[in-house]
Coordinates of C-alpha atoms in Angstrom, one line a residue:
X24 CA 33.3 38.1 -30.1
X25 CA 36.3 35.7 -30.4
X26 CA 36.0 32.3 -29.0
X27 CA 37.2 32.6 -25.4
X28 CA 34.8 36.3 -25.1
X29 CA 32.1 34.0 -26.1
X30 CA 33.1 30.8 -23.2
X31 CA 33.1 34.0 -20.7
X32 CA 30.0 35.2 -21.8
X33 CA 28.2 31.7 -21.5
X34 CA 29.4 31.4 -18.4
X35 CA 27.7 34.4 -16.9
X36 CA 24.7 33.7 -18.4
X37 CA 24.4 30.3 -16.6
X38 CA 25.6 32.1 -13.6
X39 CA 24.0 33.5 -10.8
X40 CA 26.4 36.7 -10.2
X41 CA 24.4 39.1 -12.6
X42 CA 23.1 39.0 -16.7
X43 CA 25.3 40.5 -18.7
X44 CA 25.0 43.2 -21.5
X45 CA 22.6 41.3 -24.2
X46 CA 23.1 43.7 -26.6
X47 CA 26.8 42.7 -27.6
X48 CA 26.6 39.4 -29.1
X49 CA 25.6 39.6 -32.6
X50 CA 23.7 37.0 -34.4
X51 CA 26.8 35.1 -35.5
X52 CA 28.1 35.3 -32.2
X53 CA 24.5 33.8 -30.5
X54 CA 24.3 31.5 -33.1
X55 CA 28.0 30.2 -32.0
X56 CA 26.7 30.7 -28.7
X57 CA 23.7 27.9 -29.0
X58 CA 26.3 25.7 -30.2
X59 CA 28.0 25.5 -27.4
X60 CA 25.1 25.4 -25.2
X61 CA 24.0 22.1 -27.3
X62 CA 27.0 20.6 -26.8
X63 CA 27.0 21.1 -23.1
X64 CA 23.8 20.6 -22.1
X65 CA 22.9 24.1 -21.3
X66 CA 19.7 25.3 -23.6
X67 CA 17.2 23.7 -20.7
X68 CA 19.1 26.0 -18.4
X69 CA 19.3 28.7 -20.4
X70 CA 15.3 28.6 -20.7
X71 CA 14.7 28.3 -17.4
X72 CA 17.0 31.4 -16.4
X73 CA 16.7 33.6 -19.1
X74 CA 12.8 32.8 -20.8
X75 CA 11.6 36.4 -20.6
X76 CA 14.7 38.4 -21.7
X77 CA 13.3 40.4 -24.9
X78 CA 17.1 40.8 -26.0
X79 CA 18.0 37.3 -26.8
X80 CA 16.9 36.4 -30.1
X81 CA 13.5 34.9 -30.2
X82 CA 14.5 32.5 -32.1
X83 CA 16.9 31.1 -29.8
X84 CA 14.5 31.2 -27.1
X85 CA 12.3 28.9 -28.9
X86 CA 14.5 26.4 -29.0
X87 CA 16.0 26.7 -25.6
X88 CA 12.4 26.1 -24.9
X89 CA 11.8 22.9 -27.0
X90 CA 15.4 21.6 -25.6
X91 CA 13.7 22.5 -22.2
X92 CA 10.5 20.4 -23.1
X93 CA 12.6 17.4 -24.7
X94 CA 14.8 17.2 -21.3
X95 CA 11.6 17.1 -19.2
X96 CA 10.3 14.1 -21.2
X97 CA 13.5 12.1 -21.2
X98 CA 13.8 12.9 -17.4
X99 CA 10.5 11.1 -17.1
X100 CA 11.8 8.2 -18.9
X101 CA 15.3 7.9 -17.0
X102 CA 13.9 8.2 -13.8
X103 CA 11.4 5.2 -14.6
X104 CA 14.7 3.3 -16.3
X105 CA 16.6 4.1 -12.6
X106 CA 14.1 3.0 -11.0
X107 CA 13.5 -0.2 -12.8
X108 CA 17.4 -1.3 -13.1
X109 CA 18.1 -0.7 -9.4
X110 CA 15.1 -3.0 -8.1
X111 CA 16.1 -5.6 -11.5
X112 CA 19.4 -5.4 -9.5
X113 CA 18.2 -5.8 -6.0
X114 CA 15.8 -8.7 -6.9
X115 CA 19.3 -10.3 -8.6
X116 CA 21.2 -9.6 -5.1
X117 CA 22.9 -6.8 -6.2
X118 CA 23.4 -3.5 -4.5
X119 CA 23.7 -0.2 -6.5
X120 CA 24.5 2.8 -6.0
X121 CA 23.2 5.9 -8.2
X122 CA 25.6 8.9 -8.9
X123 CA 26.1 12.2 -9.2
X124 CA 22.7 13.1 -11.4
X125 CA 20.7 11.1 -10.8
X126 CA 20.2 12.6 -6.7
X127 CA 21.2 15.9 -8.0
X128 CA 18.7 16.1 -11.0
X129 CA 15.6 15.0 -9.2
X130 CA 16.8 16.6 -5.2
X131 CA 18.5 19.6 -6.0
X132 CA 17.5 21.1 -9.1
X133 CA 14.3 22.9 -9.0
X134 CA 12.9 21.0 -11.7
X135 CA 14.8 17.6 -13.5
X136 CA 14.7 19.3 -17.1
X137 CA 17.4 21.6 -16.0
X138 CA 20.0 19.1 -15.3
X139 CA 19.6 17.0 -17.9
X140 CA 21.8 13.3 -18.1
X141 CA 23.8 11.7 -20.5
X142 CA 23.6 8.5 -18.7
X143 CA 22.7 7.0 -15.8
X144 CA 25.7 5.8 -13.4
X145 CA 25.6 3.0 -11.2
X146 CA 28.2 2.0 -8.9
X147 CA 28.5 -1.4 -8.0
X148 CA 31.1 -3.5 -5.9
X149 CA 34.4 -4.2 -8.2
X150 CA 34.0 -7.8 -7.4
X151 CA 30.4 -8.0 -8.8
X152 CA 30.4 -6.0 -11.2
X153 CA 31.3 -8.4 -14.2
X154 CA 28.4 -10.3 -12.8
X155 CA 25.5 -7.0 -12.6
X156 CA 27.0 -6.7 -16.1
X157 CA 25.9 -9.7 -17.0
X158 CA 22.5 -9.6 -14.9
X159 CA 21.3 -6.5 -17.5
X160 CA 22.6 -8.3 -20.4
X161 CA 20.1 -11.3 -19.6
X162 CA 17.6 -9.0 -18.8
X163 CA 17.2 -7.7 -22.0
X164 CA 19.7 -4.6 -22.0
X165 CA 22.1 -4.3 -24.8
X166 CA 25.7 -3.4 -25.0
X167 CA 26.2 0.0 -26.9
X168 CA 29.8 -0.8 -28.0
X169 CA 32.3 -3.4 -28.3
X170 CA 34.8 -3.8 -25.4
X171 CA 38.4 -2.3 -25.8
X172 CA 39.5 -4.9 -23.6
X173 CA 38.7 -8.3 -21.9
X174 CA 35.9 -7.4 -19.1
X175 CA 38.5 -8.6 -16.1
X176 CA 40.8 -6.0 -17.6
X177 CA 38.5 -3.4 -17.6
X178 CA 37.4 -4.3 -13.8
X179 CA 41.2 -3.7 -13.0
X180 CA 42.3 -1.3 -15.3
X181 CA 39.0 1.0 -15.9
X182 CA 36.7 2.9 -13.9
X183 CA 33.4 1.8 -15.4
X184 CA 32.5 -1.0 -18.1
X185 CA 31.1 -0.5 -21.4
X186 CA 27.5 1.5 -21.1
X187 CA 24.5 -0.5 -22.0
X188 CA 21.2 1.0 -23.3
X189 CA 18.3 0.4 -21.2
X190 CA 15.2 -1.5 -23.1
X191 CA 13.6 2.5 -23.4
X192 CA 16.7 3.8 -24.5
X193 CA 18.6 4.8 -21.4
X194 CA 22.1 4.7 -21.6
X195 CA 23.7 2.8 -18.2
X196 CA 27.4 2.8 -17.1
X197 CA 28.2 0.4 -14.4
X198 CA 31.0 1.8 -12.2
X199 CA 33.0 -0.4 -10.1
X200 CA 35.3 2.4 -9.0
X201 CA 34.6 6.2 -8.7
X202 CA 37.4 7.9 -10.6
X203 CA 40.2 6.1 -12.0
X204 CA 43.5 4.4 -10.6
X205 CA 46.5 6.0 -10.0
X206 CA 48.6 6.1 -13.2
X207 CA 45.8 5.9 -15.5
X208 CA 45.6 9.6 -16.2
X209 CA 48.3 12.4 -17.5
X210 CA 48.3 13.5 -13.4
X211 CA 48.1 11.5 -9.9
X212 CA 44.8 10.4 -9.1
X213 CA 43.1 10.8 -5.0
X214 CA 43.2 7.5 -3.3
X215 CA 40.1 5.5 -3.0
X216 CA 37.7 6.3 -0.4
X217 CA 37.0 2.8 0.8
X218 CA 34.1 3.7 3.6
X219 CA 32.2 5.3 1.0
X220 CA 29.7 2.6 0.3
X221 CA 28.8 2.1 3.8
X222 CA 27.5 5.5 3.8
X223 CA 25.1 5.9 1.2
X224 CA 21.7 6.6 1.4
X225 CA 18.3 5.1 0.4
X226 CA 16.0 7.5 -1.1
X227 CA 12.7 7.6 -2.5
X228 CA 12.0 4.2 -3.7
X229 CA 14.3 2.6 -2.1
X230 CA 17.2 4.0 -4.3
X231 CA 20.7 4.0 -3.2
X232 CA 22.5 7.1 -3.2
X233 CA 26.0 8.8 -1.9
X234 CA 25.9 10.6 0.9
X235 CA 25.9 14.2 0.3
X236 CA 29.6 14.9 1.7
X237 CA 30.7 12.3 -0.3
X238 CA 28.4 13.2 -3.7
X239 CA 30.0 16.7 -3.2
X240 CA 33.7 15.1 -3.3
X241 CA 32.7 12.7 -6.2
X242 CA 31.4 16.3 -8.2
X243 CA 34.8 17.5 -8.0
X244 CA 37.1 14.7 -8.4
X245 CA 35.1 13.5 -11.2
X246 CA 35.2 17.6 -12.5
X247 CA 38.8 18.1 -12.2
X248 CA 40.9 14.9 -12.0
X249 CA 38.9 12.5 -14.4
X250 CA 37.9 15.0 -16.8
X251 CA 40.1 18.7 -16.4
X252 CA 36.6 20.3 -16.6
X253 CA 35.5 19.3 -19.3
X254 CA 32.5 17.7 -18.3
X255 CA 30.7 21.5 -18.8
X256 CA 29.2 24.8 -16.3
X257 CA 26.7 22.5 -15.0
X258 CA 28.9 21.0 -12.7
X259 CA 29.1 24.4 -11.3
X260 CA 25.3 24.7 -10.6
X261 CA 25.2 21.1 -8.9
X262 CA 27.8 22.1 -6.6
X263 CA 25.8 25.5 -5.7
X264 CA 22.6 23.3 -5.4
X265 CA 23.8 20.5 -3.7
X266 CA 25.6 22.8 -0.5
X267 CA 22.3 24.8 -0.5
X268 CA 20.1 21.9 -0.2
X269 CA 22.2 19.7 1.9
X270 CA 24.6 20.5 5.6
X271 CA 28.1 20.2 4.9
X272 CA 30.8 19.6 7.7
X273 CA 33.3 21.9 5.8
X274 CA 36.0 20.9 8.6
X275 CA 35.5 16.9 8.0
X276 CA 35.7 18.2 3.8
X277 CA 39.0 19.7 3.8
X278 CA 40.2 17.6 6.3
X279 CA 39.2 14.4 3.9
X280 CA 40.6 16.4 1.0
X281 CA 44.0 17.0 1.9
X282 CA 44.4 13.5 4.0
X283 CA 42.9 11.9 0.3
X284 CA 45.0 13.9 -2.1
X285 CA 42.3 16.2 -4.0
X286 CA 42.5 19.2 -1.6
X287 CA 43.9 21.4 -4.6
X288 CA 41.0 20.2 -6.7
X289 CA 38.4 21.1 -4.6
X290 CA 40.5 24.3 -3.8
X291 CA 40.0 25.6 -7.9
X292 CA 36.4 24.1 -7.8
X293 CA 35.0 25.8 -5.0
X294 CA 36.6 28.8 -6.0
X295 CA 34.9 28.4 -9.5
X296 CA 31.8 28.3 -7.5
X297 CA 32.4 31.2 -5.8
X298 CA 33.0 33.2 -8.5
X299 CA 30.5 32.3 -11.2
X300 CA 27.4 31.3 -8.5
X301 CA 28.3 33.9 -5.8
X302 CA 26.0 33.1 -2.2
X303 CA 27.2 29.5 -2.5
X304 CA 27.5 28.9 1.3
X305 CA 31.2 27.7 0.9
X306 CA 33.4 27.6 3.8
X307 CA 36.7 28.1 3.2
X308 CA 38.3 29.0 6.6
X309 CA 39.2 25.0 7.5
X310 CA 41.2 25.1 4.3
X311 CA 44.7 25.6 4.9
X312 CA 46.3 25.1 2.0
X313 CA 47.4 27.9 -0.8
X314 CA 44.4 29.5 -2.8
X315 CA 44.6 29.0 -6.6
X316 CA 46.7 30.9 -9.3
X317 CA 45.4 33.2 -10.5
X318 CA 46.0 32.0 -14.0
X319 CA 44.6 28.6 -13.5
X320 CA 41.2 30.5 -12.8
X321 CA 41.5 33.0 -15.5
X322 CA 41.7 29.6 -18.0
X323 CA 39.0 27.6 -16.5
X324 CA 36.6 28.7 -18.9
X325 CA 38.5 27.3 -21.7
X326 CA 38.0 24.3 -20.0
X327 CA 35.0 24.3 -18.6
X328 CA 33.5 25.1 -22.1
X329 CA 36.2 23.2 -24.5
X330 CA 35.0 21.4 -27.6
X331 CA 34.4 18.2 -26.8
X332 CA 34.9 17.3 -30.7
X333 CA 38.8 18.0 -30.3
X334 CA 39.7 17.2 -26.8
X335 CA 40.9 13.6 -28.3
X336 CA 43.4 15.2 -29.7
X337 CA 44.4 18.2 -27.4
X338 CA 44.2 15.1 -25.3
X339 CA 47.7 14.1 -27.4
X340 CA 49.2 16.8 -27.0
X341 CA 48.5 17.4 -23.5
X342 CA 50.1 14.3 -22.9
X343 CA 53.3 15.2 -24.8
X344 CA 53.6 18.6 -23.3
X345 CA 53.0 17.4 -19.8
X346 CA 55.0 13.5 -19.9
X347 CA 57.0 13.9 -23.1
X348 CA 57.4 11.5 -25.6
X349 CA 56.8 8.0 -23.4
X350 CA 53.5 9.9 -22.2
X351 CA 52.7 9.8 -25.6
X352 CA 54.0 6.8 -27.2
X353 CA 51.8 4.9 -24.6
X354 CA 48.7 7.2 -25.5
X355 CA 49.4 6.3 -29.3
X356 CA 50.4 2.5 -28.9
X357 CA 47.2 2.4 -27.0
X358 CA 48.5 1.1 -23.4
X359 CA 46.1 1.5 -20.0
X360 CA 48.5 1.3 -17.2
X361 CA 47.2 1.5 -13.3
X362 CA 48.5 0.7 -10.0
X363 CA 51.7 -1.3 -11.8
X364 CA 49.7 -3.3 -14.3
X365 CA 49.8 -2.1 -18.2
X366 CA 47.2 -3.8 -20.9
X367 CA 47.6 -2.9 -24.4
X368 CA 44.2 -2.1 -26.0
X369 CA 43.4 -3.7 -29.4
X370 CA 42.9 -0.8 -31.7
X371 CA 39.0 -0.4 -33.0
X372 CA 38.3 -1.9 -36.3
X373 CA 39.7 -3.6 -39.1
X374 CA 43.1 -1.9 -40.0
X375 CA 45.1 -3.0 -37.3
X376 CA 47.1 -0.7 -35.0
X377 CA 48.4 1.0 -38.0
X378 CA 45.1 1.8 -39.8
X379 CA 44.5 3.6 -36.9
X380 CA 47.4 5.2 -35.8
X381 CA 46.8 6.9 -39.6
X382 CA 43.5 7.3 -38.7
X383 CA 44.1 9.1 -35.5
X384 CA 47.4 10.9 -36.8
X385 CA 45.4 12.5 -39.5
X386 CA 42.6 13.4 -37.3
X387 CA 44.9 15.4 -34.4
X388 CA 47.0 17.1 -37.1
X389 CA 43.6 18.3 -38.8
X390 CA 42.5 19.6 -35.4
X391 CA 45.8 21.0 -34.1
X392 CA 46.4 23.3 -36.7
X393 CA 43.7 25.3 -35.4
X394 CA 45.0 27.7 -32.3
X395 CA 42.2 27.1 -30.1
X396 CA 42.7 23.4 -30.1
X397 CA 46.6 24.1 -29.2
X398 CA 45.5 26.5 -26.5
X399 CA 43.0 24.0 -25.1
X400 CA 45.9 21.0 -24.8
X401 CA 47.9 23.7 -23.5
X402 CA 45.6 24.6 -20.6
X403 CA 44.2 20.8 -20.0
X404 CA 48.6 20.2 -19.8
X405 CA 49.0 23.0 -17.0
X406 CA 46.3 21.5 -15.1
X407 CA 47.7 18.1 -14.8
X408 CA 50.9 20.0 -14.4
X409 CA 49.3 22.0 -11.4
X410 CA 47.8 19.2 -10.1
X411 CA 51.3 17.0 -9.6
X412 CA 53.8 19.9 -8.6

């Protein structure tokens, strides 16, 4: 099976619409397979959905299974680390908000091991959020990375600030925005919803989370705008889940998507759903806008299950396909531009801007030689493009 045979294939298999054939992967092709499972997060899924069926290698089951056990175990440990931070924040006068797995992982799944989490996300207000930062720091957590800019850029520029680890090992990102400015990706971004705050929720524990309309809205911009899919299938599951478990008001959603600007987003995500997780109690009838092309849909998988090793660089040439040479001039030179204001980033470590501009030059022409990384910046380009016409 060819690469894009095998992201179809994957897809069904995490999919609710029906198992397909077993039988026509061969070993190399499951072994591929499992590799891009890792790499999305999908072996504790796999396990759950597919732990009796004799035709998939027993090997692989084995380890979808141990990848199943691990995720339950460091579920345990980041709920206890959510826990912990948010009431560290409280006590320090500081109201957080938890995102997008942390409900979904615990509330919607049927078990936490089959969502598992990079990180934990917090969002905090954008004037306090140097100061939360700060708060963890003292507390004993410890920044995982250096800073690409001064923090009171980042607050203005950037979406989040650097992650911290947790003192069990939790990685933390500290959002003072949901998705990014306007101007800070390759496409426009949807305006800010400035209510949202006000109507989160408190769970168990006192937790703060978003309100499940808004959660749902977050999924998608975060899927499609932020990331052009690649942030993996699963987002396709915690849509299903979350619209199962919780009542949307599918009027207010489209209403609120199209007033807000990510009405064709949520267009080619709910259609994704549809398709790949049929029964998904989507309502589409308030929707008045054009359905997606067919095209866009027939690449999604592409996206949805792109190597994360190369989108860096089919990042670059994204950029020059879809804004030219400025577009890409300002990735390369390292510039974060949003809503009129423009920092240039210090390049990371000790050569200077031109030690890495080598660096970086060498790495994308390594990678772009390969078709499938020029077929991924080609399809992560017509999004953005699709997204702006």
């Amino acid at each position: 099976m060819d690469q894009a045979a095998l992201r179809r294939f994957l897809l069904d298999l995490v999919g609710t619409a029906g198992v397909p054939d077993l039988t026509v992967p061969s070993e190399r092709d499951w072994a591929a397979l499992d590799r891009m499972a890792a790499q999305h997060r999908l072996q504790p899924l796999l396990h759950a959905r597919h732990r009796e069926q004799g035709a998939i290698p027993s090997a692989l089951r084995a380890a979808w299974q141990t990848a199943h056990r691990f995720a339950a175990l460091e579920a345990l440990v980041q709920q206890a680390e959510l826990a912990e931070t948010c009431a560290l924040l409280e006590r320090s006068g500081f109201a957080a908000i938890a995102l997008k797995g942390a409900w979904l992982s615990v509330h919607a799944y049927p078990e936490a091991a089959q969502r598992p989490l990079r990180d934990l996300d917090l969002l905090v207000r954008p004037d306090e959020v140097v100061a939360t930062f700060h708060a963890l720091l003292d507390a004993g957590y410890v920044q995982a990375e250096p800073a690409d800019m001064r923090l009171e850029d980042i607050v203005r520029l950037d979406k989040h600030m650097p992650p911290l680890i947790a003192p069990r090992g939790t990685r933390i990102e500290l959002h003072q925005r949901l998705w990014e400015l306007d101007g800070r990706l390759d496409h426009a971004s949807p305006a800010q919803d400035a209510q949202l705050r006000q109507r989160a929720i408190r769970g168990p524990g006192a937790i703060r989370y978003l309100a499940p309309q808004d959660l749902l809205a977050h999924l998608i911009i975060h899927a499609v705008y932020s990331h052009r899919l690649d942030c993996g299938p699963l987002v396709l599951s915690d849509i299903d889940l979350l619209i199962r478990k919780e009542k949307i008001d599918w009027g207010r959603f489209w209403a609120d998507a199209a007033e807000q600007g990510w009405r064709d987003g949520a267009r080619l995500m709910l259609e994704l759903v549809a398709t790949y997780r049929p029964g998904a109690n989507i309502d589409f009838a308030p929707d008045h806008g054009p359905a997606v092309p067919p095209r866009l849909l027939a690449a999604a998988p592409d996206l949805l299950l792109q190597d994360l090793d190369t989108r860096a660089s089919a990042g670059l040439a994204a950029a020059a396909i879809k804004g030219g040479a400025s577009s890409l001039a300002g990735r390369l030179l390292r510039r974060r531009s949003a809503g009129g204001q423009t920092v240039t980033a210090p390049p990371p470590g000790k050569g200077g801007l031109l030690g890495w501009l080598s660096s970086r030059a060498a790495r994308s022409l390594r990678d772009l030689v390969r078709a499938d990384v020029r077929r991924q910046s080609r399809r992560m380009a017509e999004l953005s493009q699709w997204l702006d016409r």
